[in-house]
PDB file of C-alpha atoms in Angstrom:
ATOM      1  CA  MET A   1     178.631  70.651  78.387  1.00 46.00           C
ATOM      2  CA  HIS A   2     179.405  68.936  74.645  1.00 49.00           C
ATOM      3  CA  ALA A   3     176.625  66.514  73.905  1.00 53.00           C
ATOM      4  CA  GLU A   4     177.136  64.154  70.197  1.00 57.00           C
ATOM      5  CA  THR A   5     173.979  63.583  67.969  1.00 56.00           C
ATOM      6  CA  THR A   6     173.683  59.869  67.252  1.00 60.00           C
ATOM      7  CA  LEU A   7     172.221  60.091  63.851  1.00 56.00           C
ATOM      8  CA  THR A   8     172.913  56.935  61.649  1.00 58.00           C
ATOM      9  CA  SER A   9     171.706  56.642  58.006  1.00 52.00           C
ATOM     10  CA  ALA A  10     168.631  54.711  59.196  1.00 53.00           C
ATOM     11  CA  ASP A  11     167.776  58.866  59.850  1.00 53.00           C
ATOM     12  CA  LEU A  12     168.270  59.375  56.468  1.00 53.00           C
ATOM     13  CA  ILE A  13     165.555  58.875  54.013  1.00 49.00           C
ATOM     14  CA  TRP A  14     167.483  58.242  50.535  1.00 47.00           C
ATOM     15  CA  PRO A  15     166.403  58.692  47.615  1.00 58.00           C
ATOM     16  CA  LEU A  16     163.472  61.346  48.446  1.00 68.00           C
ATOM     17  CA  PHE A  17     160.414  60.545  46.145  1.00 75.00           C
ATOM     18  CA  ILE A  18     158.742  64.132  45.480  1.00 75.00           C
ATOM     19  CA  ALA A  19     154.213  63.934  46.267  1.00 76.00           C
ATOM     20  CA  GLU A  20     152.055  66.740  45.655  1.00 79.00           C
ATOM     21  CA  GLY A  21     149.913  69.013  47.521  1.00 77.00           C
ATOM     22  CA  GLN A  22     150.586  69.113  51.560  1.00 80.00           C
ATOM     23  CA  GLY A  23     151.101  67.238  54.662  1.00 77.00           C
ATOM     24  CA  VAL A  24     150.835  63.770  52.000  1.00 77.00           C
ATOM     25  CA  GLU A  25     152.249  61.370  52.187  1.00 78.00           C
ATOM     26  CA  GLU A  26     152.136  58.078  50.639  1.00 82.00           C
ATOM     27  CA  PRO A  27     153.323  55.338  51.715  1.00 83.00           C
ATOM     28  CA  ILE A  28     154.896  53.343  48.388  1.00 84.00           C
ATOM     29  CA  ALA A  29     153.497  48.992  48.134  1.00 87.00           C
ATOM     30  CA  SER A  30     157.092  47.873  46.127  1.00 86.00           C
ATOM     31  CA  LEU A  31     159.126  49.341  49.393  1.00 79.00           C
ATOM     32  CA  PRO A  32     157.818  48.837  52.748  1.00 78.00           C
ATOM     33  CA  GLY A  33     158.570  52.218  54.789  1.00 72.00           C
ATOM     34  CA  VAL A  34     159.407  54.223  51.809  1.00 74.00           C
ATOM     35  CA  SER A  35     156.920  56.888  51.216  1.00 76.00           C
ATOM     36  CA  ARG A  36     156.495  60.020  49.117  1.00 78.00           C
ATOM     37  CA  TRP A  37     156.624  62.921  51.406  1.00 78.00           C
ATOM     38  CA  SER A  38     155.455  66.984  50.044  1.00 80.00           C
ATOM     39  CA  VAL A  39     158.083  69.066  50.410  1.00 88.00           C
ATOM     40  CA  ASP A  40     156.098  71.110  53.224  1.00 89.00           C
ATOM     41  CA  GLY A  41     158.814  70.367  56.010  1.00 88.00           C
ATOM     42  CA  ILE A  42     162.037  71.052  53.870  1.00 90.00           C
ATOM     43  CA  VAL A  43     160.059  74.222  53.407  1.00 92.00           C
ATOM     44  CA  ALA A  44     160.155  75.074  57.591  1.00 92.00           C
ATOM     45  CA  LEU A  45     163.267  74.362  57.597  1.00 92.00           C
ATOM     46  CA  TYR A  46     164.491  76.224  55.121  1.00 92.00           C
ATOM     47  CA  ARG A  47     161.921  79.663  56.357  1.00 94.00           C
ATOM     48  CA  ALA A  48     163.614  79.112  59.934  1.00 94.00           C
ATOM     49  CA  VAL A  49     167.473  78.964  58.600  1.00 93.00           C
ATOM     50  CA  GLY A  50     166.329  82.277  56.709  1.00 91.00           C
ATOM     51  CA  HIS A  51     164.787  83.392  60.285  1.00 90.00           C
ATOM     52  CA  ALA A  52     168.143  82.964  61.846  1.00 89.00           C
ATOM     53  CA  GLY A  53     169.698  84.593  59.401  1.00 80.00           C
ATOM     54  CA  GLY A  54     173.172  83.900  58.280  1.00 76.00           C
ATOM     55  CA  GLY A  55     172.701  80.780  56.303  1.00 76.00           C
ATOM     56  CA  LEU A  56     170.888  81.041  53.262  1.00 81.00           C
ATOM     57  CA  ALA A  57     171.107  83.374  51.121  1.00 81.00           C
ATOM     58  CA  ARG A  58     167.493  83.851  50.356  1.00 85.00           C
ATOM     59  CA  THR A  59     165.188  85.372  53.534  1.00 87.00           C
ATOM     60  CA  PRO A  60     162.265  83.613  54.707  1.00 91.00           C
ATOM     61  CA  ASP A  61     159.808  85.124  52.202  1.00 91.00           C
ATOM     62  CA  GLU A  62     161.715  84.189  49.654  1.00 91.00           C
ATOM     63  CA  VAL A  63     161.150  79.725  50.435  1.00 93.00           C
ATOM     64  CA  THR A  64     157.929  79.233  48.531  1.00 92.00           C
ATOM     65  CA  ARG A  65     156.707  75.702  47.004  1.00 90.00           C
ATOM     66  CA  ASP A  66     157.918  76.375  44.430  1.00 91.00           C
ATOM     67  CA  TYR A  67     161.298  77.530  45.410  1.00 92.00           C
ATOM     68  CA  VAL A  68     161.844  73.766  46.931  1.00 91.00           C
ATOM     69  CA  ASN A  69     160.057  72.080  44.262  1.00 89.00           C
ATOM     70  CA  ASP A  70     162.867  73.246  41.841  1.00 90.00           C
ATOM     71  CA  PHE A  71     165.640  72.747  43.462  1.00 89.00           C
ATOM     72  CA  LEU A  72     164.653  69.088  44.061  1.00 90.00           C
ATOM     73  CA  HIS A  73     163.123  67.701  40.953  1.00 88.00           C
ATOM     74  CA  ALA A  74     166.663  69.568  39.587  1.00 89.00           C
ATOM     75  CA  ALA A  75     168.924  67.787  42.261  1.00 89.00           C
ATOM     76  CA  LEU A  76     166.910  64.273  41.666  1.00 85.00           C
ATOM     77  CA  ASN A  77     167.303  64.747  37.805  1.00 88.00           C
ATOM     78  CA  GLY A  78     170.831  63.529  38.042  1.00 90.00           C
ATOM     79  CA  GLY A  79     172.154  64.785  41.227  1.00 91.00           C
ATOM     80  CA  VAL A  80     171.312  63.916  44.914  1.00 91.00           C
ATOM     81  CA  ALA A  81     168.984  65.099  47.519  1.00 90.00           C
ATOM     82  CA  LEU A  82     168.239  63.946  51.463  1.00 89.00           C
ATOM     83  CA  VAL A  83     166.946  64.701  54.768  1.00 86.00           C
ATOM     84  CA  ALA A  84     167.515  64.581  58.005  1.00 86.00           C
ATOM     85  CA  THR A  85     165.253  63.700  60.404  1.00 83.00           C
ATOM     86  CA  ASP A  86     164.259  63.913  63.867  1.00 84.00           C
ATOM     87  CA  ASP A  87     162.535  60.590  65.724  1.00 80.00           C
ATOM     88  CA  GLY A  88     159.098  62.506  65.488  1.00 79.00           C
ATOM     89  CA  GLY A  89     160.220  62.775  61.676  1.00 77.00           C
ATOM     90  CA  ASN A  90     160.234  66.203  61.122  1.00 83.00           C
ATOM     91  CA  VAL A  91     163.026  66.982  58.495  1.00 86.00           C
ATOM     92  CA  ILE A  92     166.014  68.658  60.756  1.00 91.00           C
ATOM     93  CA  GLY A  93     168.529  68.805  57.813  1.00 91.00           C
ATOM     94  CA  GLU A  94     168.070  68.560  53.791  1.00 92.00           C
ATOM     95  CA  ILE A  95     171.309  68.879  51.258  1.00 93.00           C
ATOM     96  CA  HIS A  96     171.010  68.477  47.759  1.00 93.00           C
ATOM     97  CA  THR A  97     173.197  68.724  45.029  1.00 94.00           C
ATOM     98  CA  ARG A  98     172.531  68.237  41.156  1.00 94.00           C
ATOM     99  CA  PRO A  99     174.659  68.217  37.634  1.00 93.00           C
ATOM    100  CA  LEU A 100     175.534  71.224  36.183  1.00 89.00           C
ATOM    101  CA  GLY A 101     174.005  70.600  32.605  1.00 83.00           C
ATOM    102  CA  PRO A 102     177.081  70.292  29.875  1.00 85.00           C
ATOM    103  CA  ARG A 103     178.334  67.313  28.867  1.00 87.00           C
ATOM    104  CA  ALA A 104     182.190  68.243  29.161  1.00 90.00           C
ATOM    105  CA  PHE A 105     181.392  68.342  33.135  1.00 92.00           C
ATOM    106  CA  ALA A 106     178.848  65.312  33.713  1.00 90.00           C
ATOM    107  CA  HIS A 107     181.802  64.119  36.112  1.00 94.00           C
ATOM    108  CA  VAL A 108     180.782  67.048  38.238  1.00 94.00           C
ATOM    109  CA  LEU A 109     177.703  67.886  40.273  1.00 94.00           C
ATOM    110  CA  GLY A 110     177.945  71.671  41.607  1.00 92.00           C
ATOM    111  CA  ASP A 111     175.321  73.768  43.374  1.00 91.00           C
ATOM    112  CA  LEU A 112     175.082  71.884  46.596  1.00 92.00           C
ATOM    113  CA  THR A 113     173.051  73.475  49.621  1.00 92.00           C
ATOM    114  CA  ILE A 114     173.014  72.151  53.404  1.00 93.00           C
ATOM    115  CA  ALA A 115     170.205  73.276  55.542  1.00 93.00           C
ATOM    116  CA  ILE A 116     169.865  72.605  58.942  1.00 94.00           C
ATOM    117  CA  HIS A 117     168.204  73.310  61.227  1.00 95.00           C
ATOM    118  CA  PRO A 118     168.551  76.299  63.735  1.00 95.00           C
ATOM    119  CA  SER A 119     168.025  74.188  66.465  1.00 95.00           C
ATOM    120  CA  TRP A 120     170.212  71.750  65.412  1.00 94.00           C
ATOM    121  CA  GLN A 121     173.228  73.507  64.530  1.00 93.00           C
ATOM    122  CA  GLY A 122     176.500  72.942  66.294  1.00 93.00           C
ATOM    123  CA  ARG A 123     175.050  69.025  66.653  1.00 93.00           C
ATOM    124  CA  GLY A 124     176.988  67.629  64.139  1.00 93.00           C
ATOM    125  CA  VAL A 125     174.357  66.757  62.130  1.00 93.00           C
ATOM    126  CA  GLY A 126     175.342  68.805  58.892  1.00 92.00           C
ATOM    127  CA  ARG A 127     178.302  67.074  58.727  1.00 93.00           C
ATOM    128  CA  ARG A 128     177.121  63.892  58.576  1.00 92.00           C
ATOM    129  CA  ILE A 129     174.458  64.590  56.068  1.00 92.00           C
ATOM    130  CA  PHE A 130     177.112  65.757  54.218  1.00 93.00           C
ATOM    131  CA  SER A 131     179.464  63.193  54.416  1.00 93.00           C
ATOM    132  CA  HIS A 132     176.328  60.642  53.919  1.00 91.00           C
ATOM    133  CA  LEU A 133     175.669  62.479  50.095  1.00 93.00           C
ATOM    134  CA  LEU A 134     179.588  61.639  50.029  1.00 94.00           C
ATOM    135  CA  GLU A 135     178.970  58.244  50.187  1.00 93.00           C
ATOM    136  CA  VAL A 136     176.315  58.308  48.964  1.00 91.00           C
ATOM    137  CA  VAL A 137     178.132  59.908  45.190  1.00 93.00           C
ATOM    138  CA  GLU A 138     181.270  57.482  46.163  1.00 94.00           C
ATOM    139  CA  THR A 139     179.457  54.607  46.667  1.00 93.00           C
ATOM    140  CA  GLY A 140     176.456  55.302  43.765  1.00 92.00           C
ATOM    141  CA  MET A 141     177.597  57.623  40.844  1.00 93.00           C
ATOM    142  CA  PRO A 142     180.827  56.323  39.499  1.00 94.00           C
ATOM    143  CA  HIS A 143     181.011  58.605  36.543  1.00 94.00           C
ATOM    144  CA  VAL A 144     181.365  61.567  39.516  1.00 94.00           C
ATOM    145  CA  LEU A 145     184.393  62.847  40.325  1.00 95.00           C
ATOM    146  CA  ARG A 146     184.356  65.947  42.067  1.00 94.00           C
ATOM    147  CA  VAL A 147     181.885  67.674  44.043  1.00 95.00           C
ATOM    148  CA  GLU A 148     182.014  71.314  44.537  1.00 91.00           C
ATOM    149  CA  LEU A 149     180.282  73.020  46.973  1.00 87.00           C
ATOM    150  CA  LYS A 150     180.872  77.648  46.873  1.00 82.00           C
ATOM    151  CA  SER A 151     180.268  79.898  49.944  1.00 79.00           C
ATOM    152  CA  ARG A 152     179.709  82.855  50.440  1.00 67.00           C
ATOM    153  CA  GLU A 153     181.602  85.562  52.112  1.00 57.00           C
TER     154      GLU A 153
END
């Protein structure tokens, strides 16, 4: 039996605002319903995916707050970072991509990574969050002509 998961853009948080610390949620007064979040949920997601094996190049012990902060700050500096959450606000998916650096490649976003919690894999979350990323790029980043996703063998 197959059940389709309903995930709308309301289930995706973008832009992603980062707060320092652990277990932090800071509402942003000028953006009702939007908060700054600490990276705890993304760290937990990446560790769960690492435990499942085969989905990330890192093992769970290599997934640190510094590692997550580093890739999120890079993605949020001219790229895109999105998270998918369940009804309880738990992070069940994350995708990010960033500019490659040299001006000659200003039209390219790369280093794309997507992580979906093992219990949510095969339910359409990855397809939807990836599609939403492409929609964000297409509608909000007209200078970007290519988004690169590399997969390992």
